Backbone as ProteinMPNN parsed JSONL, in Angstrom:
{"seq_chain_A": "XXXXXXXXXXXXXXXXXXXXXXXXXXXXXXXXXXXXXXXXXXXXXXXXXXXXXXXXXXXXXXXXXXXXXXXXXXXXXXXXXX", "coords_chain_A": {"N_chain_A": [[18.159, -14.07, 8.276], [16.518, -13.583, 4.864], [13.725, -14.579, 3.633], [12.126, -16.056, 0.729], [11.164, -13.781, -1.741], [8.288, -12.433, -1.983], [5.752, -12.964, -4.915], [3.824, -11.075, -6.509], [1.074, -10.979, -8.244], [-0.563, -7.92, -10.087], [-1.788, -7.586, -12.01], [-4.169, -7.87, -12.246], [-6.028, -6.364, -10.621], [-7.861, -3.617, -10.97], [-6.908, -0.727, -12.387], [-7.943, 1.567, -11.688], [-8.352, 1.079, -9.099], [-5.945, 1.046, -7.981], [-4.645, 3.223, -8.717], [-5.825, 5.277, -7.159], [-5.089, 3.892, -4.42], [-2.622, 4.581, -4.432], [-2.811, 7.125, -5.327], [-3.228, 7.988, -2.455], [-1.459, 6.344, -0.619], [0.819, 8.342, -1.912], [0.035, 11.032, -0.765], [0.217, 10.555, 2.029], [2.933, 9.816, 2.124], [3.838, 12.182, 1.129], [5.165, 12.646, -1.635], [5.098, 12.68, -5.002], [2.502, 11.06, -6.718], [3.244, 9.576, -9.432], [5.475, 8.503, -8.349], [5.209, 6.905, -6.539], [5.655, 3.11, -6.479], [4.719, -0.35, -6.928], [7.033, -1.67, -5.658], [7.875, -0.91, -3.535], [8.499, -0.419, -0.312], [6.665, 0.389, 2.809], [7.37, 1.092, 4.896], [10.197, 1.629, 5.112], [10.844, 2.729, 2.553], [9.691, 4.856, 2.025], [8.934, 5.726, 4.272], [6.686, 5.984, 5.92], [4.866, 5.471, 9.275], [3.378, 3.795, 11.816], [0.73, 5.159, 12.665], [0.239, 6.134, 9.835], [0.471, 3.819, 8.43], [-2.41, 2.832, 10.158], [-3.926, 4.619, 9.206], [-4.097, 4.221, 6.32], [-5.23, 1.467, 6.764], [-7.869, 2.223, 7.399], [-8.419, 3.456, 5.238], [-8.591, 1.424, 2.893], [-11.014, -0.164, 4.417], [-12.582, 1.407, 4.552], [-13.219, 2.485, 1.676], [-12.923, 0.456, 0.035], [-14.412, -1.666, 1.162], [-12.925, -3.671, 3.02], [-11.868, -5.93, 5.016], [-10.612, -6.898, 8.333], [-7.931, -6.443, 8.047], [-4.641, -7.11, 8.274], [-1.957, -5.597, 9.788], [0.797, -5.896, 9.381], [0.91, -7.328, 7.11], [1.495, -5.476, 5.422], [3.703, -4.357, 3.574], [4.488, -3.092, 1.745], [3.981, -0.971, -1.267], [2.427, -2.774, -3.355], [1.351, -4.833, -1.722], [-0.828, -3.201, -0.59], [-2.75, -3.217, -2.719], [-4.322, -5.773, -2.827]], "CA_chain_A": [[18.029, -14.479, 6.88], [15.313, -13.424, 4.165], [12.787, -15.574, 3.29], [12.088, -15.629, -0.857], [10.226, -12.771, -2.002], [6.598, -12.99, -2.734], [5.934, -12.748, -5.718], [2.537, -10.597, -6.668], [0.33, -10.824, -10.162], [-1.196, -7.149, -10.147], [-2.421, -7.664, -13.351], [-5.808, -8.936, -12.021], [-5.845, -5.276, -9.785], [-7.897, -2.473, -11.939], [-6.065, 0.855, -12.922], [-8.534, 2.533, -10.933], [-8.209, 0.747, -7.324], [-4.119, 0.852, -7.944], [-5.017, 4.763, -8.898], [-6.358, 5.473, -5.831], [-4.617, 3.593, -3.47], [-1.284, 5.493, -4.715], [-2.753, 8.489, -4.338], [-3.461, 7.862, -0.663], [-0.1, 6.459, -0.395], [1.634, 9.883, -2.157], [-0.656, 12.102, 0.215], [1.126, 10.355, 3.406], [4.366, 9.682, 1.954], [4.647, 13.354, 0.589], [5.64, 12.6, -3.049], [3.969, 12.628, -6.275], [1.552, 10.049, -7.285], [4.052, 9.081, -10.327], [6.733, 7.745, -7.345], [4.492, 5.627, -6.172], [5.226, 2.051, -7.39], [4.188, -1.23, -6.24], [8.011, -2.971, -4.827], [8.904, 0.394, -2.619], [8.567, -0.814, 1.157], [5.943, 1.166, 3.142], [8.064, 2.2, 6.222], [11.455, 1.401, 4.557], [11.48, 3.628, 1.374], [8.293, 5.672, 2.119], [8.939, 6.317, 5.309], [5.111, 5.805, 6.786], [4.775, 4.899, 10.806], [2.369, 2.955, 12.358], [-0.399, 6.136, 12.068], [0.204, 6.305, 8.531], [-0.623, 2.475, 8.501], [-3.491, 2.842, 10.34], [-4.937, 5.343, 8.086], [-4.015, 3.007, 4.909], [-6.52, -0.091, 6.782], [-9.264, 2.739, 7.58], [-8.55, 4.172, 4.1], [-9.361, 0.29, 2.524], [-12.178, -0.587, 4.81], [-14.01, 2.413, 3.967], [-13.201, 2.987, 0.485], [-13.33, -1.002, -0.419], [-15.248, -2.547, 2.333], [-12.008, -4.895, 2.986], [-12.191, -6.252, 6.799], [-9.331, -8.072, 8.723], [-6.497, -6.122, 7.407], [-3.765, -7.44, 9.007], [-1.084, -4.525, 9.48], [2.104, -6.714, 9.307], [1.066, -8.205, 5.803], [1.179, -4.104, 4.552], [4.915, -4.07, 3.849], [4.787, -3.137, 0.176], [2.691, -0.762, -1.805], [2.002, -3.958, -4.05], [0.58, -5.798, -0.545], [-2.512, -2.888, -0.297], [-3.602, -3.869, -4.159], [-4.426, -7.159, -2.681]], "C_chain_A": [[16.693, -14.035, 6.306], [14.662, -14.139, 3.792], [12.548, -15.171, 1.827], [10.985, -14.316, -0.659], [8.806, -12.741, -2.56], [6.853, -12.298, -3.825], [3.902, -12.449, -6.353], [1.778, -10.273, -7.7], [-0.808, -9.567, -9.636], [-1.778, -6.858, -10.861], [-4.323, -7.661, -13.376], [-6.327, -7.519, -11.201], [-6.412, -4.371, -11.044], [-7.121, -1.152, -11.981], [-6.7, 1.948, -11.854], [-8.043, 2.489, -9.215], [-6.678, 1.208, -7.44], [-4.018, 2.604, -8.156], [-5.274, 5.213, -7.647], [-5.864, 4.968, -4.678], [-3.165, 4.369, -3.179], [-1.482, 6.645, -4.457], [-2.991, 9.169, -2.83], [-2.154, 7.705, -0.3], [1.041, 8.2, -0.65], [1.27, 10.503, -0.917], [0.288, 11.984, 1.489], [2.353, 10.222, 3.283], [5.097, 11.089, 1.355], [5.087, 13.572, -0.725], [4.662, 12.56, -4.122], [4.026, 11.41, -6.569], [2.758, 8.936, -8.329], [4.995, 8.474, -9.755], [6.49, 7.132, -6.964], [4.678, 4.201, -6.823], [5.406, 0.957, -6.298], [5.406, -2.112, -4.991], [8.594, -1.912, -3.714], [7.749, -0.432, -1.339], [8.115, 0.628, 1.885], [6.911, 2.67, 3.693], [9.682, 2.398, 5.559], [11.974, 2.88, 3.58], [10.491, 4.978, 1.064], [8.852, 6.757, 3.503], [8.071, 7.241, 6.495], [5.753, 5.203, 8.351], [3.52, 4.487, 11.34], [0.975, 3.982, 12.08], [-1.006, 5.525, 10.998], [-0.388, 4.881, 8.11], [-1.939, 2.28, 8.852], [-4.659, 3.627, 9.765], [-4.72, 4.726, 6.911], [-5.43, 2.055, 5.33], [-7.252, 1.064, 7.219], [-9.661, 3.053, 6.131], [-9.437, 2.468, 2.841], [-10.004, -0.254, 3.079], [-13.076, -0.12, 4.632], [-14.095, 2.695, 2.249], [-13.359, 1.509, -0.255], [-13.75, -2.228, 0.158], [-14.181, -3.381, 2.365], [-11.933, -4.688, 4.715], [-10.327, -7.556, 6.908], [-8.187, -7.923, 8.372], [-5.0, -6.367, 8.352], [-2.27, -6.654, 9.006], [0.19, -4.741, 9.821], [2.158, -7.229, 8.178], [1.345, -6.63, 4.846], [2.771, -3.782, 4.744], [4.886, -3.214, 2.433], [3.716, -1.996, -0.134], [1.913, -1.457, -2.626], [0.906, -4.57, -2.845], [-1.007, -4.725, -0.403], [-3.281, -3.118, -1.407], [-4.522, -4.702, -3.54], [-5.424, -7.462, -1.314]], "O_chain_A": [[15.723, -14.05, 7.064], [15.474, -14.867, 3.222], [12.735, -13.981, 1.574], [10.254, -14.029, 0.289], [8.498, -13.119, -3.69], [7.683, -11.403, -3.985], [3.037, -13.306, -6.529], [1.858, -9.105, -8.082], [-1.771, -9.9, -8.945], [-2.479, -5.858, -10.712], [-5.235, -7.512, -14.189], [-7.547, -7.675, -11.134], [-5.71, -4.279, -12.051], [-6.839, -0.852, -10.821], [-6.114, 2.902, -11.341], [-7.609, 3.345, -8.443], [-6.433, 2.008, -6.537], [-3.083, 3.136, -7.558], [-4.22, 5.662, -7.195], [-6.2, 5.63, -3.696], [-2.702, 4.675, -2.08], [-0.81, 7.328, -3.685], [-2.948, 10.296, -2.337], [-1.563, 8.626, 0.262], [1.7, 8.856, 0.156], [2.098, 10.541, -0.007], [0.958, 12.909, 1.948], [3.051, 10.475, 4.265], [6.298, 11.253, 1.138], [5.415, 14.723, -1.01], [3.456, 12.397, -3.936], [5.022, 10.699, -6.7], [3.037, 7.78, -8.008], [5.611, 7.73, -10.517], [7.348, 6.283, -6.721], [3.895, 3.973, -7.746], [5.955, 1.088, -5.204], [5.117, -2.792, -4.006], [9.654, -2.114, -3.121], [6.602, -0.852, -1.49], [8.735, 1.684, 1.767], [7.124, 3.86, 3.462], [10.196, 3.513, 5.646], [12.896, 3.684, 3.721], [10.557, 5.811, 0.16], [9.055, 7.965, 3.622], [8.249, 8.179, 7.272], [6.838, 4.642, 8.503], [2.566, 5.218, 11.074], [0.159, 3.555, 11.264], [-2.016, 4.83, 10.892], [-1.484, 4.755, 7.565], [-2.688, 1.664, 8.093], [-5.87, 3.412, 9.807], [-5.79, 4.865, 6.318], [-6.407, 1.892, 4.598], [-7.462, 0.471, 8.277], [-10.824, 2.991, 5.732], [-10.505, 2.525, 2.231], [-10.045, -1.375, 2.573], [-14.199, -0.611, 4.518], [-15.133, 3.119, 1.741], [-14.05, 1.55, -1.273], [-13.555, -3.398, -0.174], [-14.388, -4.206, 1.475], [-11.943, -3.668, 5.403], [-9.583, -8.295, 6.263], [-7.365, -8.836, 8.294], [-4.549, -5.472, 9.067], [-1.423, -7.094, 8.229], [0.783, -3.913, 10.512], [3.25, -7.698, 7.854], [1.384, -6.714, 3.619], [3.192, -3.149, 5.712], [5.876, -2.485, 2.478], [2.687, -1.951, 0.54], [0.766, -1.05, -2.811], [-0.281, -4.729, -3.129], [-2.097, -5.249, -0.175], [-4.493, -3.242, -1.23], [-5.692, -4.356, -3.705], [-5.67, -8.619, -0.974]]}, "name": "protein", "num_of_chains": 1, "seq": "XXXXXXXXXXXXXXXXXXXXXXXXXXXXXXXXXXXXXXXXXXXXXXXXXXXXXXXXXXXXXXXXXXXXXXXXXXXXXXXXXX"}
């Protein structure tokens, strides 16, 4: 069974960080920037693998000092906003 769907206010997320995190995402997922949107599922609809994850939490520890990334909460491209 699914558990409800979180539900994520990106509003509060600048244009820039959400800019930049997409185009990291495109780069590994192969597609243009513009395909990128926040409810597509990393490994699911992307079709990233554990690597590709692990270069996402090096890519936001170095680029937004963020520590403790827990690489089970990174289902979403909405979840690296955050």
């Amino acid at each position: 069974p699914k558990g409800p769907q979180e539900v994520v206010d990106l509003s509060a997320i600048s244009s820039e960080v959400k800019t930049q995190i997409a185009a990291k995402v495109a780069s590994l997922a192969k597609i243009p920037t513009t395909q990128v949107l926040p409810d597509l599922k990393l490994i699911e609809h992307l079709g990233l693998d554990s690597l590709d994850h692990a270069e996402l939490i090096a890519f936001l520890e170095t680029e937004f000092n963020v520590t403790g990334v827990a690489p089970e909460k990174l289902t979403t491209v909405g979840s690296l906003y955050l």
